[in-house]
């Protein structure tokens, strides 16, 4: 949104110079799980998630995976997230979507199955059970350790 005034002043060509040629411009993302509070970030399309989230290999080791795109997206592994670029094409290659621009990092201190159950419970209460990433295919991308 900060670019709205700049687009008004410099025009659409200026805005389209940001991002990638095939996906110009920027996108607003709501990121949770990375910092102490959720953060809304505006980033140029095409930027690598590793750079956007400032994830070093040591930082990345603290997470199981990420929900990319919100309930309309899907769970992806951290190695896949690090290699993914902020574009719908990259997200779709991982069977996900940028969707509503939500990125939820799942810390290793949380059980992926318990978090999925929490999402299902929430969606049941909202009567939206048939929508979202709560499918076995999206769960398969998360490593689940055995006790």
PDB file of C-alpha atoms in Angstrom:
ATOM      1  CA  UNK A   1       0.000   0.000   0.000  1.00  0.00           C
ATOM      2  CA  UNK A   2       2.830   2.456   0.526  1.00  0.00           C
ATOM      3  CA  UNK A   3       3.274   2.469  -3.237  1.00  0.00           C
ATOM      4  CA  UNK A   4      -0.181   3.874  -3.990  1.00  0.00           C
ATOM      5  CA  UNK A   5       1.028   7.464  -3.677  1.00  0.00           C
ATOM      6  CA  UNK A   6       4.162   6.621  -5.650  1.00  0.00           C
ATOM      7  CA  UNK A   7       2.082   5.028  -8.426  1.00  0.00           C
ATOM      8  CA  UNK A   8      -0.041   8.177  -8.525  1.00  0.00           C
ATOM      9  CA  UNK A   9       3.069  10.306  -8.849  1.00  0.00           C
ATOM     10  CA  UNK A  10       5.264   8.165 -11.117  1.00  0.00           C
ATOM     11  CA  UNK A  11       2.687   6.006 -12.905  1.00  0.00           C
ATOM     12  CA  UNK A  12       2.058   2.362 -13.555  1.00  0.00           C
ATOM     13  CA  UNK A  13       5.269   1.841 -15.505  1.00  0.00           C
ATOM     14  CA  UNK A  14       7.256   2.688 -12.393  1.00  0.00           C
ATOM     15  CA  UNK A  15       5.317   0.104 -10.366  1.00  0.00           C
ATOM     16  CA  UNK A  16       5.701  -2.503 -13.093  1.00  0.00           C
ATOM     17  CA  UNK A  17       9.468  -1.987 -12.960  1.00  0.00           C
ATOM     18  CA  UNK A  18       9.374  -3.636  -9.509  1.00  0.00           C
ATOM     19  CA  UNK A  19       9.274  -7.408  -9.261  1.00  0.00           C
ATOM     20  CA  UNK A  20       9.678  -9.736 -12.220  1.00  0.00           C
ATOM     21  CA  UNK A  21       8.847  -9.137 -15.853  1.00  0.00           C
ATOM     22  CA  UNK A  22       6.273 -11.967 -15.855  1.00  0.00           C
ATOM     23  CA  UNK A  23       4.908 -10.922 -12.417  1.00  0.00           C
ATOM     24  CA  UNK A  24       5.495  -7.202 -11.981  1.00  0.00           C
ATOM     25  CA  UNK A  25       4.832  -5.174  -8.863  1.00  0.00           C
ATOM     26  CA  UNK A  26       4.696  -5.995  -5.183  1.00  0.00           C
ATOM     27  CA  UNK A  27       2.565  -8.054  -2.837  1.00  0.00           C
ATOM     28  CA  UNK A  28       1.446  -7.598   0.742  1.00  0.00           C
ATOM     29  CA  UNK A  29       2.110 -10.593   2.983  1.00  0.00           C
ATOM     30  CA  UNK A  30       1.099 -11.290   6.556  1.00  0.00           C
ATOM     31  CA  UNK A  31       3.880 -13.309   8.168  1.00  0.00           C
ATOM     32  CA  UNK A  32       3.398 -15.112  11.471  1.00  0.00           C
ATOM     33  CA  UNK A  33       5.690 -17.430  13.370  1.00  0.00           C
ATOM     34  CA  UNK A  34       8.920 -15.776  12.228  1.00  0.00           C
ATOM     35  CA  UNK A  35       9.042 -12.852  14.634  1.00  0.00           C
ATOM     36  CA  UNK A  36       7.472 -12.270  18.042  1.00  0.00           C
ATOM     37  CA  UNK A  37       4.459 -10.519  16.470  1.00  0.00           C
ATOM     38  CA  UNK A  38       2.749 -11.004  13.093  1.00  0.00           C
ATOM     39  CA  UNK A  39       4.138  -8.613  10.519  1.00  0.00           C
ATOM     40  CA  UNK A  40       2.691  -7.214   7.301  1.00  0.00           C
ATOM     41  CA  UNK A  41       5.397  -6.960   4.656  1.00  0.00           C
ATOM     42  CA  UNK A  42       5.280  -5.516   1.154  1.00  0.00           C
ATOM     43  CA  UNK A  43       7.772  -7.247  -1.111  1.00  0.00           C
ATOM     44  CA  UNK A  44       8.570  -7.225  -4.820  1.00  0.00           C
ATOM     45  CA  UNK A  45       7.295 -10.276  -6.654  1.00  0.00           C
ATOM     46  CA  UNK A  46      10.112 -12.675  -7.447  1.00  0.00           C
ATOM     47  CA  UNK A  47      12.104 -12.163  -4.255  1.00  0.00           C
ATOM     48  CA  UNK A  48      13.289 -15.393  -2.624  1.00  0.00           C
ATOM     49  CA  UNK A  49      11.480 -16.305   0.587  1.00  0.00           C
ATOM     50  CA  UNK A  50      14.847 -16.946   2.252  1.00  0.00           C
ATOM     51  CA  UNK A  51      15.662 -13.250   1.705  1.00  0.00           C
ATOM     52  CA  UNK A  52      12.163 -11.977   2.468  1.00  0.00           C
ATOM     53  CA  UNK A  53      12.076 -13.834   5.790  1.00  0.00           C
ATOM     54  CA  UNK A  54      15.805 -13.334   6.485  1.00  0.00           C
ATOM     55  CA  UNK A  55      16.159 -17.048   7.169  1.00  0.00           C
ATOM     56  CA  UNK A  56      19.685 -18.328   7.661  1.00  0.00           C
ATOM     57  CA  UNK A  57      20.208 -22.099   7.602  1.00  0.00           C
ATOM     58  CA  UNK A  58      20.350 -22.008  11.419  1.00  0.00           C
ATOM     59  CA  UNK A  59      17.058 -20.055  11.598  1.00  0.00           C
ATOM     60  CA  UNK A  60      15.438 -22.407   9.084  1.00  0.00           C
ATOM     61  CA  UNK A  61      16.274 -25.387  11.296  1.00  0.00           C
ATOM     62  CA  UNK A  62      13.810 -24.075  13.884  1.00  0.00           C
ATOM     63  CA  UNK A  63      10.791 -24.756  11.643  1.00  0.00           C
ATOM     64  CA  UNK A  64       8.981 -27.833  10.309  1.00  0.00           C
ATOM     65  CA  UNK A  65       7.474 -25.998   7.388  1.00  0.00           C
ATOM     66  CA  UNK A  66       5.148 -23.194   6.431  1.00  0.00           C
ATOM     67  CA  UNK A  67       1.548 -22.674   5.473  1.00  0.00           C
ATOM     68  CA  UNK A  68       1.822 -20.617   2.320  1.00  0.00           C
ATOM     69  CA  UNK A  69      -1.223 -18.706   1.084  1.00  0.00           C
ATOM     70  CA  UNK A  70      -3.470 -19.195   4.090  1.00  0.00           C
ATOM     71  CA  UNK A  71      -6.323 -21.701   4.094  1.00  0.00           C
ATOM     72  CA  UNK A  72      -6.414 -21.662   0.294  1.00  0.00           C
ATOM     73  CA  UNK A  73      -2.730 -22.528   0.012  1.00  0.00           C
ATOM     74  CA  UNK A  74      -0.842 -25.489   1.373  1.00  0.00           C
ATOM     75  CA  UNK A  75       1.850 -26.698   3.737  1.00  0.00           C
ATOM     76  CA  UNK A  76       5.349 -26.729   2.293  1.00  0.00           C
ATOM     77  CA  UNK A  77       8.661 -27.837   3.752  1.00  0.00           C
ATOM     78  CA  UNK A  78      11.266 -25.316   4.870  1.00  0.00           C
ATOM     79  CA  UNK A  79      13.814 -26.366   2.195  1.00  0.00           C
ATOM     80  CA  UNK A  80      11.105 -25.814  -0.436  1.00  0.00           C
ATOM     81  CA  UNK A  81      10.166 -22.457   1.096  1.00  0.00           C
ATOM     82  CA  UNK A  82      13.782 -21.293   1.065  1.00  0.00           C
ATOM     83  CA  UNK A  83      14.070 -22.077  -2.640  1.00  0.00           C
ATOM     84  CA  UNK A  84      10.639 -20.657  -3.511  1.00  0.00           C
ATOM     85  CA  UNK A  85      10.270 -17.199  -5.022  1.00  0.00           C
ATOM     86  CA  UNK A  86       7.386 -14.879  -4.257  1.00  0.00           C
ATOM     87  CA  UNK A  87       5.293 -15.686  -7.309  1.00  0.00           C
ATOM     88  CA  UNK A  88       2.163 -17.685  -7.965  1.00  0.00           C
ATOM     89  CA  UNK A  89       4.086 -19.825 -10.452  1.00  0.00           C
ATOM     90  CA  UNK A  90       6.688 -20.828  -7.849  1.00  0.00           C
ATOM     91  CA  UNK A  91       4.025 -21.552  -5.239  1.00  0.00           C
ATOM     92  CA  UNK A  92       2.055 -23.724  -7.673  1.00  0.00           C
ATOM     93  CA  UNK A  93       5.156 -25.780  -8.432  1.00  0.00           C
ATOM     94  CA  UNK A  94       4.993 -26.722  -4.744  1.00  0.00           C
ATOM     95  CA  UNK A  95       1.269 -27.539  -4.919  1.00  0.00           C
ATOM     96  CA  UNK A  96       0.459 -24.382  -3.001  1.00  0.00           C
ATOM     97  CA  UNK A  97      -0.642 -20.830  -3.750  1.00  0.00           C
ATOM     98  CA  UNK A  98       0.130 -17.317  -2.585  1.00  0.00           C
ATOM     99  CA  UNK A  99      -3.600 -17.040  -1.955  1.00  0.00           C
ATOM    100  CA  UNK A 100      -4.397 -14.332   0.554  1.00  0.00           C
ATOM    101  CA  UNK A 101      -0.732 -13.551   1.136  1.00  0.00           C
ATOM    102  CA  UNK A 102      -0.469 -15.411   4.436  1.00  0.00           C
ATOM    103  CA  UNK A 103       2.794 -17.082   5.459  1.00  0.00           C
ATOM    104  CA  UNK A 104       2.672 -19.057   8.725  1.00  0.00           C
ATOM    105  CA  UNK A 105       5.932 -20.636   9.834  1.00  0.00           C
ATOM    106  CA  UNK A 106       5.437 -23.783  11.930  1.00  0.00           C
ATOM    107  CA  UNK A 107       8.093 -24.002  14.686  1.00  0.00           C
ATOM    108  CA  UNK A 108       9.570 -27.374  15.614  1.00  0.00           C
ATOM    109  CA  UNK A 109       8.139 -26.816  19.085  1.00  0.00           C
ATOM    110  CA  UNK A 110       4.649 -27.356  17.559  1.00  0.00           C
ATOM    111  CA  UNK A 111       3.354 -30.682  16.282  1.00  0.00           C
ATOM    112  CA  UNK A 112       2.311 -30.439  12.602  1.00  0.00           C
ATOM    113  CA  UNK A 113      -0.560 -32.866  13.191  1.00  0.00           C
ATOM    114  CA  UNK A 114      -1.818 -30.918  16.225  1.00  0.00           C
ATOM    115  CA  UNK A 115      -1.660 -27.645  14.270  1.00  0.00           C
ATOM    116  CA  UNK A 116      -3.580 -29.216  11.400  1.00  0.00           C
ATOM    117  CA  UNK A 117      -6.179 -30.495  13.885  1.00  0.00           C
ATOM    118  CA  UNK A 118      -6.434 -26.971  15.302  1.00  0.00           C
ATOM    119  CA  UNK A 119      -7.080 -25.595  11.809  1.00  0.00           C
ATOM    120  CA  UNK A 120      -9.696 -28.297  11.118  1.00  0.00           C
ATOM    121  CA  UNK A 121     -11.408 -27.529  14.414  1.00  0.00           C
ATOM    122  CA  UNK A 122     -11.469 -23.820  13.600  1.00  0.00           C
ATOM    123  CA  UNK A 123     -12.850 -24.484  10.133  1.00  0.00           C
ATOM    124  CA  UNK A 124     -15.521 -26.792  11.510  1.00  0.00           C
ATOM    125  CA  UNK A 125     -16.636 -24.015  13.812  1.00  0.00           C
ATOM    126  CA  UNK A 126     -16.735 -21.699  10.799  1.00  0.00           C
ATOM    127  CA  UNK A 127     -18.483 -24.313   8.633  1.00  0.00           C
ATOM    128  CA  UNK A 128     -15.710 -24.137   6.067  1.00  0.00           C
ATOM    129  CA  UNK A 129     -14.361 -27.670   6.378  1.00  0.00           C
ATOM    130  CA  UNK A 130     -14.237 -28.267   2.632  1.00  0.00           C
ATOM    131  CA  UNK A 131     -11.915 -25.301   2.028  1.00  0.00           C
ATOM    132  CA  UNK A 132      -8.201 -25.180   2.646  1.00  0.00           C
ATOM    133  CA  UNK A 133      -4.937 -27.043   2.821  1.00  0.00           C
ATOM    134  CA  UNK A 134      -6.050 -29.721   5.258  1.00  0.00           C
ATOM    135  CA  UNK A 135      -5.509 -32.619   2.916  1.00  0.00           C
ATOM    136  CA  UNK A 136      -3.216 -35.592   3.134  1.00  0.00           C
ATOM    137  CA  UNK A 137      -1.293 -34.330   0.100  1.00  0.00           C
ATOM    138  CA  UNK A 138      -0.331 -31.112   1.868  1.00  0.00           C
ATOM    139  CA  UNK A 139       0.544 -32.953   5.083  1.00  0.00           C
ATOM    140  CA  UNK A 140       2.911 -35.245   3.197  1.00  0.00           C
ATOM    141  CA  UNK A 141       5.324 -32.360   2.612  1.00  0.00           C
ATOM    142  CA  UNK A 142       5.898 -31.891   6.370  1.00  0.00           C
ATOM    143  CA  UNK A 143       8.408 -34.151   8.110  1.00  0.00           C
ATOM    144  CA  UNK A 144       6.822 -35.755  11.160  1.00  0.00           C
ATOM    145  CA  UNK A 145       9.313 -37.218  13.623  1.00  0.00           C
ATOM    146  CA  UNK A 146       8.615 -40.434  15.474  1.00  0.00           C
ATOM    147  CA  UNK A 147       9.040 -40.455  19.274  1.00  0.00           C
TER     148      UNK A 147
END
